[in-house]
Amino acid sequence: MNLLQRLGKFLLRGYKEVSRPSGPAFRDWKFNGQTEDGDLWAAAWALTDRTRDLFRENPLYQKYREVLWAQTFSDAGLLLRMQVKETEDRIITSAAEKAALRMHDERRNRIRKWAAEKSGRTFEPVSLIRELGSNGSRAASVKVGEPDIFANELIARRWKEWQRKEFCDLRGTRNYHTIRLLRLISAVRDGDFFLRLIRDPAVNKFGFALQLINAEYCDRFLNSTLPDGNVIRLGIEYQHTAYGLGKPVAYYFIKRAPSDWQITMAGLFSAYPSASMHVRIDARDILHYARPVDAEGTRPAPWVCSAILNSRQLNEYSIAEVIAARVQACKIGYLYSDVLPEGGAPETIDPRKSVPTQEISPGSIVGLEYGVKYQESNPTHPTANFAQFSQEQIRRICAAMPGSNYSEIANDYAAINFSAGRLQRLTSDAISYMLQRFDIDTAEIPIFESWLEMALLTGAIPLPAAKFDKFNRPFFQGPRSPGVDPVKDVNAASFRIANNLSSWTSETADLGEEFRAVVEQKAEDLMLMDEFGLDPSLTASKPMPVNDIGAASVGETTMAPNNQPAKELAPGRLNLDLE
């Protein structure tokens, strides 16, 4: 065989080997060749019904729901920090704003004065406002670039008030934290979710509320081309452009009826594709809460759809094992006679199948008909590999659940060690932070902007509505999970700061806190302890430093890696000496 013939054998190998429509390896691999939208259009109802059934009845999915909520939102929800700054030099005439600025200055100066006295420095008060007039009672001024203390505090306070159920929910039964949980789990379960932004001064004093709409009410079966060229796809109307589909223009929802809660499939008995049964809502008033997974897709499938088959079969297998183990544990005895036809006991006949049946209970003795003998089938249940098989299947299921991991979903922490748990936590946290960013960008910021606009227009926030762009400066951050080893995490943060690789502000933000607020609170804590004569140092009589890498505690002395005593630390300070 020459060189060309040898090369020819390799050249024959290519993508066609894995793209054959038939063959021993791919004979049972069926695919439809449809687009994402075309496939979902035909299968959405079955997917939604099955995932909803799993979330209702499967304990793994119920645990996943709670874990996902806890990791994404925790009990505190999303943290808002307003970052409004002055855009121009201006005169303050509002008594409320002047009072807020004076309180802010008094708090800061009280801390500065205490710190100056402790260090022996001369105290010089600092003020954000500059009084105008002879007695300082008529007006005050602030400079461009300074934080707008009054606006930041007022907007944050009103935003927290609006989150009460009587304001944020059109029904008035769910607070905003609950709405956050519902929109996330609904998208996981159904693929997407819709929130209608109600802008109406009549709904509440803020003029803004949310209406929650499940995915089935945005009609997936409504698909057509309108006279103006716009295209309706899966219930969403898109602007038609020379380049293809443009931005969403409107959403078509099936009209609600008083009895629609009794029907699992919205619009099931309605005439298609007529649009007379729909309510058309402008896209400005709808938030489509969906996580795209396909560039051409308009509505995604349930996030956990790839785990449906394994979840169903594992659940049924587990039930069968439990039933078989229960039957085996009953230890039934049977009496029969082969001497006289009259011997034995009559059986109950199943009227559906005409098959003799016997009711069993633990320790029972049952009689059989003449001539009938009992053939024992005594398999061992549960089988020896039941636990291992179930674990492997649960791992496969967890792989299809964003943000989940086997040990938490299965409550099996014995299957991992400390190092594996640390790596697992890092991955779970990264996915949780990604889901938080998705939620903030998709829902939290648009909702906040719509609320702020209406709150300014209705006067619920007494600030000029014309300066909406100035006041629309929110910063949202999701909760951060504590580390597996907090001491090592603190040490790592301290070393990054000491080597100028990070800042206090950045490290504090990673904990979900604001550095300025933490420092002010710490200073006030020290002032309070000093006022009552308490020692602000650590509670131990000989404070133990947080060890450097490799340091170990020996008796009452902390030993460094070179077996020399570590340097003594000032109360409450970390050892950042890298020598």
XYZ file of C-alpha atoms in Angstrom:
579
model
C 0.000 0.000 0.000
C 1.575 3.240 -1.133
C 1.534 6.573 0.663
C -1.476 7.956 -1.256
C -3.555 4.885 -0.406
C -2.644 5.230 3.260
C -3.573 8.906 3.264
C -6.829 8.052 1.503
C -7.948 5.959 4.475
C -7.547 8.954 6.772
C -9.080 11.411 4.315
C -12.270 9.360 4.259
C -12.789 10.137 7.927
C -14.621 13.392 8.598
C -17.865 14.919 9.824
C -19.893 12.522 7.709
C -19.002 9.747 10.150
C -20.979 11.523 12.881
C -23.640 13.020 10.594
C -25.022 9.864 9.034
C -28.830 9.726 9.262
C -28.607 5.999 9.891
C -26.120 3.460 11.065
C -25.560 1.222 14.074
C -24.486 4.121 16.303
C -27.195 6.603 15.271
C -30.178 4.475 14.286
C -32.167 5.539 17.329
C -31.048 9.203 17.231
C -34.058 11.102 15.920
C -34.125 14.815 15.210
C -36.588 17.113 13.482
C -34.392 19.774 11.882
C -36.696 22.547 13.090
C -35.728 25.981 14.314
C -35.900 26.773 18.031
C -39.193 28.633 17.594
C -40.671 25.943 15.330
C -39.791 23.184 17.778
C -41.083 25.107 20.783
C -44.303 26.060 18.973
C -45.201 22.368 18.683
C -43.915 21.174 22.058
C -44.396 24.079 24.491
C -47.577 22.791 26.120
C -46.155 19.326 26.840
C -42.891 20.768 28.149
C -44.653 23.229 30.431
C -47.115 20.655 31.779
C -44.348 18.186 32.561
C -41.998 20.646 34.234
C -44.879 22.014 36.317
C -45.783 18.487 37.381
C -42.170 17.880 38.425
C -42.072 21.072 40.483
C -45.354 20.055 42.160
C -44.572 16.427 42.976
C -40.863 15.698 42.630
C -38.914 16.396 45.850
C -35.683 17.062 43.916
C -37.324 19.919 42.026
C -38.902 21.321 45.162
C -35.474 21.356 46.817
C -33.961 22.960 43.714
C -36.561 25.737 43.863
C -35.635 26.589 47.454
C -31.877 26.398 46.768
C -32.204 28.609 43.685
C -34.184 31.219 45.618
C -31.718 31.188 48.514
C -28.626 31.470 46.322
C -29.995 34.137 43.982
C -31.923 36.409 46.372
C -31.401 35.092 49.901
C -33.700 36.674 52.473
C -32.513 40.221 51.815
C -33.205 40.439 48.087
C -31.221 42.839 45.931
C -29.346 45.684 47.606
C -29.965 49.193 46.226
C -27.351 51.930 46.583
C -28.312 55.256 45.053
C -25.426 57.134 43.461
C -26.998 60.478 42.594
C -24.541 63.379 42.337
C -25.026 67.064 41.802
C -24.914 67.932 38.105
C -24.610 71.674 38.675
C -24.027 74.297 41.341
C -27.425 75.093 42.797
C -29.190 76.957 45.552
C -31.143 74.932 48.125
C -34.346 76.500 49.321
C -36.237 73.402 50.471
C -36.410 73.177 54.256
C -36.552 69.356 54.103
C -33.413 69.126 51.974
C -31.530 71.612 54.158
C -32.504 69.644 57.262
C -31.302 66.368 55.669
C -27.954 67.911 54.739
C -27.506 69.387 58.204
C -28.186 65.992 59.813
C -25.669 64.401 57.456
C -23.037 67.039 58.296
C -23.697 66.736 62.020
C -23.216 62.963 61.912
C -19.968 63.208 59.974
C -18.586 66.028 62.107
C -19.428 64.178 65.293
C -17.278 61.275 64.087
C -14.500 63.613 62.915
C -14.439 65.429 66.246
C -14.209 62.186 68.223
C -11.428 60.872 65.950
C -9.508 64.179 66.259
C -9.725 64.110 70.043
C -8.504 60.513 70.193
C -5.510 61.282 67.995
C -4.746 64.735 69.440
C -5.428 66.582 66.187
C -7.250 69.878 65.781
C -10.874 69.407 64.801
C -12.125 71.387 61.811
C -15.798 70.883 60.880
C -16.665 70.159 57.254
C -20.027 70.926 55.653
C -21.544 70.009 52.326
C -23.894 72.990 52.348
C -22.808 76.595 52.263
C -25.174 78.902 54.064
C -26.197 82.082 52.269
C -27.489 85.200 53.960
C -26.663 86.856 57.267
C -28.276 84.247 59.495
C -28.060 81.194 57.236
C -31.803 80.604 57.366
C -32.832 81.619 53.844
C -30.895 79.417 51.437
C -27.826 77.235 50.984
C -25.741 76.073 48.062
C -24.098 72.830 46.932
C -21.397 72.281 44.339
C -21.397 70.150 41.190
C -20.006 66.628 41.661
C -20.950 66.372 45.339
C -23.302 63.537 46.350
C -26.960 64.501 46.472
C -27.532 63.248 50.003
C -31.183 64.241 50.167
C -32.139 62.590 46.848
C -30.210 59.396 47.596
C -31.828 58.888 50.976
C -35.313 59.893 49.835
C -35.393 57.651 46.752
C -34.013 54.652 48.657
C -36.600 55.160 51.397
C -39.510 55.458 48.969
C -38.309 52.429 46.947
C -38.348 50.337 50.114
C -41.855 51.578 50.933
C -43.168 50.721 47.457
C -42.065 47.102 47.919
C -44.920 46.513 50.350
C -47.650 44.284 48.926
C -50.312 46.985 48.904
C -48.228 49.069 46.491
C -46.133 46.831 44.252
C -48.672 44.086 43.449
C -51.820 44.808 41.466
C -53.580 42.135 43.541
C -52.190 43.556 46.759
C -51.286 40.100 48.117
C -47.550 39.648 47.319
C -44.680 41.862 48.370
C -41.859 42.673 45.981
C -39.485 40.059 47.385
C -42.100 37.409 46.609
C -42.496 38.827 43.102
C -38.750 38.445 42.597
C -38.963 34.784 43.602
C -41.974 34.129 41.386
C -40.537 35.694 38.236
C -37.336 33.652 38.529
C -38.882 30.258 39.234
C -41.600 30.829 36.611
C -38.949 31.372 33.936
C -37.074 28.257 35.083
C -40.266 26.199 35.013
C -42.031 27.603 31.918
C -39.213 29.129 29.894
C -40.312 32.744 30.259
C -42.561 35.048 32.271
C -44.265 38.401 31.784
C -44.739 41.420 34.029
C -47.135 44.171 33.047
C -46.104 47.641 34.177
C -49.261 49.406 35.367
C -48.775 53.167 35.142
C -51.890 54.741 36.609
C -52.195 57.327 39.414
C -55.336 55.515 40.550
C -53.622 52.260 41.565
C -51.688 53.707 44.514
C -49.905 56.853 45.644
C -46.869 55.964 43.536
C -48.979 55.497 40.409
C -47.206 52.227 39.620
C -47.853 48.508 40.198
C -47.000 45.142 38.649
C -49.281 42.505 37.149
C -47.837 38.989 36.946
C -48.704 36.976 33.814
C -47.781 33.321 33.297
C -46.244 32.229 30.008
C -49.294 30.369 28.665
C -51.328 33.582 28.386
C -48.969 35.003 25.752
C -50.416 32.976 22.889
C -47.754 30.795 21.291
C -50.262 29.695 18.636
C -50.735 33.220 17.322
C -48.378 33.568 14.349
C -49.119 35.801 11.356
C -47.976 38.706 9.189
C -49.879 41.973 9.640
C -50.869 44.365 6.806
C -48.193 46.868 7.852
C -45.512 44.204 7.495
C -45.019 43.549 11.192
C -44.681 39.896 12.157
C -46.390 38.106 15.053
C -44.334 35.143 16.258
C -45.374 33.047 19.254
C -47.680 35.846 20.438
C -45.111 38.649 20.146
C -45.395 41.328 17.459
C -42.058 42.440 15.987
C -41.284 45.414 13.825
C -40.363 44.350 10.309
C -37.223 45.972 8.968
C -35.144 45.607 5.837
C -32.782 43.458 7.892
C -35.421 41.097 9.301
C -37.171 41.113 12.671
C -36.720 44.293 14.661
C -37.718 45.292 18.164
C -40.862 43.959 19.902
C -43.851 46.234 19.271
C -46.605 44.540 21.248
C -47.586 41.360 23.064
C -50.834 39.416 22.518
C -52.368 37.912 25.635
C -55.407 35.666 25.756
C -58.367 37.486 27.284
C -59.042 36.483 30.844
C -62.348 35.018 31.961
C -63.736 34.484 35.474
C -63.434 30.698 35.087
C -60.044 30.534 33.383
C -58.391 29.343 36.584
C -60.109 25.977 36.035
C -58.384 25.380 32.681
C -54.755 24.288 32.577
C -54.224 25.440 28.982
C -55.169 29.047 28.328
C -57.302 29.496 25.201
C -57.698 25.733 24.760
C -61.275 25.974 23.531
C -60.889 29.185 21.544
C -60.764 29.693 17.783
C -57.339 30.112 16.239
C -55.715 32.095 14.698
C -58.237 34.881 15.188
C -56.847 37.832 17.129
C -60.281 38.851 18.444
C -59.751 36.744 21.566
C -56.551 38.609 22.465
C -55.572 41.740 24.319
C -52.817 43.652 22.546
C -50.479 45.405 25.008
C -47.796 47.815 23.921
C -44.241 46.562 24.426
C -43.465 49.586 26.625
C -45.812 48.168 29.264
C -44.498 44.585 29.232
C -41.336 43.077 30.651
C -40.505 39.800 28.935
C -38.540 37.928 31.580
C -36.628 35.437 29.452
C -33.059 34.191 29.233
C -32.151 33.770 25.549
C -30.306 30.595 24.549
C -30.694 30.816 20.766
C -29.884 33.773 18.504
C -33.042 33.310 16.392
C -35.357 32.153 19.155
C -38.041 34.507 20.407
C -39.168 32.482 23.434
C -36.986 29.909 25.223
C -37.908 26.456 26.478
C -38.008 25.639 30.221
C -34.520 25.841 31.673
C -34.724 22.299 33.076
C -36.324 20.571 30.075
C -33.292 18.361 29.407
C -33.813 16.670 32.792
C -37.493 15.781 32.286
C -36.968 12.210 31.057
C -34.406 11.195 33.682
C -36.403 12.850 36.465
C -39.608 11.038 35.550
C -38.007 7.619 35.163
C -35.949 7.914 38.348
C -39.008 8.957 40.316
C -41.051 5.992 39.028
C -38.139 3.613 39.639
C -37.826 4.841 43.227
C -41.555 4.352 43.804
C -41.379 0.820 42.376
C -38.465 -0.024 44.668
C -40.348 1.245 47.692
C -43.465 -0.773 46.794
C -41.414 -3.910 46.134
C -39.602 -3.516 49.457
C -42.919 -3.093 51.237
C -44.392 -6.234 49.633
C -41.292 -8.191 50.570
C -41.490 -6.964 54.152
C -45.058 -8.192 54.594
C -43.927 -11.877 55.032
C -47.188 -13.448 53.905
C -48.080 -17.133 54.547
C -50.376 -19.186 52.289
C -52.622 -22.203 53.113
C -53.809 -24.517 50.366
C -55.392 -28.033 50.063
C -54.772 -30.712 47.423
C -56.918 -33.428 49.089
C -60.542 -32.334 48.556
C -61.982 -29.951 45.978
C -63.784 -28.217 48.817
C -60.483 -27.339 50.480
C -58.861 -23.927 50.358
C -60.436 -20.500 50.450
C -62.277 -18.483 47.785
C -60.436 -15.682 46.034
C -61.537 -12.204 45.121
C -61.867 -11.758 41.360
C -60.789 -8.465 39.824
C -63.864 -7.472 37.742
C -61.688 -5.492 35.314
C -59.298 -8.295 34.366
C -60.982 -11.449 35.786
C -57.759 -12.226 37.637
C -57.820 -13.620 41.199
C -56.465 -11.160 43.731
C -55.588 -11.218 47.398
C -55.273 -8.301 49.803
C -52.070 -8.503 51.820
C -50.972 -7.041 55.128
C -47.921 -7.617 57.321
C -48.018 -11.042 59.025
C -51.231 -12.196 57.297
C -52.058 -15.828 56.415
C -54.089 -16.211 53.218
C -56.020 -19.199 51.909
C -55.800 -20.394 48.292
C -58.290 -22.223 46.083
C -58.141 -26.018 45.656
C -55.326 -27.012 43.349
C -53.670 -23.592 43.466
C -50.165 -23.412 44.853
C -48.118 -20.317 45.631
C -44.948 -19.820 43.626
C -42.715 -17.519 45.622
C -40.829 -14.716 43.946
C -38.370 -13.319 46.455
C -36.113 -10.693 44.874
C -34.162 -8.435 47.216
C -35.501 -4.885 47.372
C -34.134 -2.371 47.274
C -31.427 -3.835 45.077
C -27.789 -3.601 46.139
C -26.947 -0.936 43.557
C -30.055 1.153 44.150
C -28.227 3.893 46.090
C -25.327 4.175 43.640
C -27.621 4.142 40.609
C -29.850 6.835 42.125
C -26.842 9.007 42.938
C -25.584 8.884 39.359
C -29.013 9.759 37.990
C -29.419 12.655 40.401
C -26.030 13.982 39.302
C -27.228 13.955 35.691
C -30.426 15.736 36.698
C -28.519 18.394 38.658
C -26.352 19.076 35.619
C -29.502 20.337 33.863
C -30.492 22.623 36.763
C -28.664 25.994 36.578
C -27.067 26.869 39.907
C -27.609 23.473 41.523
C -25.196 20.806 42.705
C -25.633 17.200 43.721
C -24.730 17.448 47.401
C -27.324 20.151 48.104
C -30.165 18.780 45.972
C -29.701 15.213 47.255
C -28.807 16.247 50.828
C -25.730 14.045 50.468
C -22.807 15.997 51.896
C -21.002 12.773 52.783
C -20.201 12.342 49.082
C -17.770 15.294 49.005
C -14.755 16.369 51.038
C -13.779 19.857 52.117
C -11.691 20.664 49.023
C -14.387 19.430 46.649
C -16.984 21.395 48.575
C -14.915 24.556 48.216
C -14.628 24.122 44.442
C -18.324 23.337 44.290
C -19.170 26.500 46.203
C -17.046 28.623 43.871
C -18.877 27.275 40.822
C -22.309 27.628 42.431
C -21.548 31.202 43.503
C -20.379 32.133 39.996
C -23.639 30.831 38.502
C -25.685 32.571 41.195
C -23.970 35.899 40.485
C -24.639 35.408 36.783
C -28.341 34.791 37.490
C -28.408 37.879 39.712
C -26.978 39.957 36.867
C -29.577 38.502 34.494
C -32.376 39.405 36.896
C -31.041 42.920 37.537
C -30.621 43.740 33.844
C -33.857 42.101 32.693
C -36.270 43.134 35.439
C -34.909 45.091 38.404
C -33.522 48.112 36.529
C -36.473 48.493 34.098
C -38.937 48.192 36.979
C -37.024 50.740 39.056
C -36.875 53.225 36.177
C -40.617 52.936 35.489
C -41.400 53.271 39.204
C -39.129 56.297 39.595
C -40.703 58.035 36.612
C -44.234 57.622 37.979
C -43.191 58.441 41.566
C -41.727 61.739 40.372
C -44.772 62.550 38.241
C -47.284 61.761 41.001
C -45.317 63.651 43.649
C -44.735 60.565 45.803
C -41.087 61.618 45.608
C -41.009 65.430 45.962
C -38.218 66.013 43.459
C -38.407 67.689 40.032
C -39.536 65.179 37.395
C -37.630 67.128 34.750
C -34.384 65.874 36.359
C -35.244 62.191 35.924
C -31.883 61.457 34.283
C -30.065 62.928 37.265
C -32.006 60.859 39.817
C -31.943 57.639 37.782
C -28.626 56.449 39.209
C -29.305 53.144 40.975
C -26.768 50.446 41.672
C -28.157 46.986 42.446
C -26.179 44.102 43.862
C -27.281 40.636 44.832
C -26.397 38.916 48.117
C -22.961 37.366 48.442
C -22.442 33.940 49.975
C -20.001 33.531 52.861
C -16.833 31.622 52.044
C -16.226 28.016 52.964
C -13.216 29.105 55.035
C -13.861 32.701 56.222
C -10.430 33.058 57.878
C -8.590 32.286 54.654
C -10.928 34.565 52.698
C -10.235 37.472 55.053
C -6.508 36.804 54.885
C -6.587 36.751 51.087
C -8.482 40.063 50.995
C -6.023 41.591 53.460
C -3.029 40.542 51.365
C -4.607 41.950 48.200
C -5.121 45.300 49.911
C -1.642 45.284 51.454
C -0.036 44.644 48.061
C -2.149 47.311 46.324
C -3.909 44.685 44.228
C -7.328 45.719 45.500
C -9.057 48.392 47.560
C -11.165 48.508 50.688
C -14.114 49.651 48.593
C -13.791 46.731 46.182
C -13.355 44.099 48.885
C -16.289 45.464 50.867
C -18.474 45.499 47.737
C -17.700 41.797 47.245
C -19.331 41.233 50.630
C -22.438 43.105 49.507
C -21.686 46.149 51.645
C -20.689 49.766 51.015
C -17.295 50.706 52.417
C -18.302 54.251 53.405
C -21.317 52.957 55.321
C -19.220 50.266 57.031
C -16.585 52.793 58.141
C -19.178 55.220 59.477
C -20.949 52.454 61.374
C -17.667 51.168 62.798
C -16.709 54.673 63.947
C -20.082 55.147 65.640
C -19.717 51.751 67.326
C -16.319 52.760 68.706
C -17.738 56.093 69.870
C -20.553 54.329 71.699
C -18.197 51.870 73.393
C -15.899 54.740 74.388
C -18.855 56.659 75.800
C -19.726 53.740 78.111
C -16.134 53.042 79.030
C -15.862 49.735 77.184
C -12.562 48.533 75.777
C -12.922 48.463 71.960
C -10.098 45.907 71.614
C -10.741 42.230 70.989
C -12.466 40.331 73.805
C -9.528 37.915 74.364
C -7.035 38.981 77.038
C -4.240 38.334 74.523
C -5.682 38.958 71.082
C -4.831 36.209 68.644
C -3.798 37.536 65.220
C -5.215 36.083 62.059
C -2.397 33.783 60.978
C -0.293 34.371 57.902
C -0.100 31.593 55.378
C 1.601 28.687 57.112
C 1.416 30.194 60.625
C 0.278 27.986 63.472
C -0.750 28.648 67.072
C 1.434 27.041 69.731
C 0.082 27.484 73.241
C -0.467 31.198 73.729
C 2.154 32.240 71.165
C 1.530 32.362 67.432
C 4.446 30.860 65.557
C 5.406 31.958 62.048
C 6.695 29.492 59.434
C 10.320 30.082 60.542
C 9.384 28.947 64.090
C 9.849 32.513 65.358
C 7.103 34.214 67.390
C 4.822 36.311 65.239
C 4.799 40.057 65.793
C 2.379 41.398 68.365
C -0.669 43.090 66.866
C -2.576 46.174 67.875
C -6.113 45.430 69.035
C -8.407 44.582 66.139
C -5.685 44.702 63.429
C -4.650 42.047 60.918
C -1.057 40.950 60.528
C -0.169 42.187 57.043
C 3.608 41.944 57.433
C 4.768 39.987 54.396
C 8.407 39.626 55.468
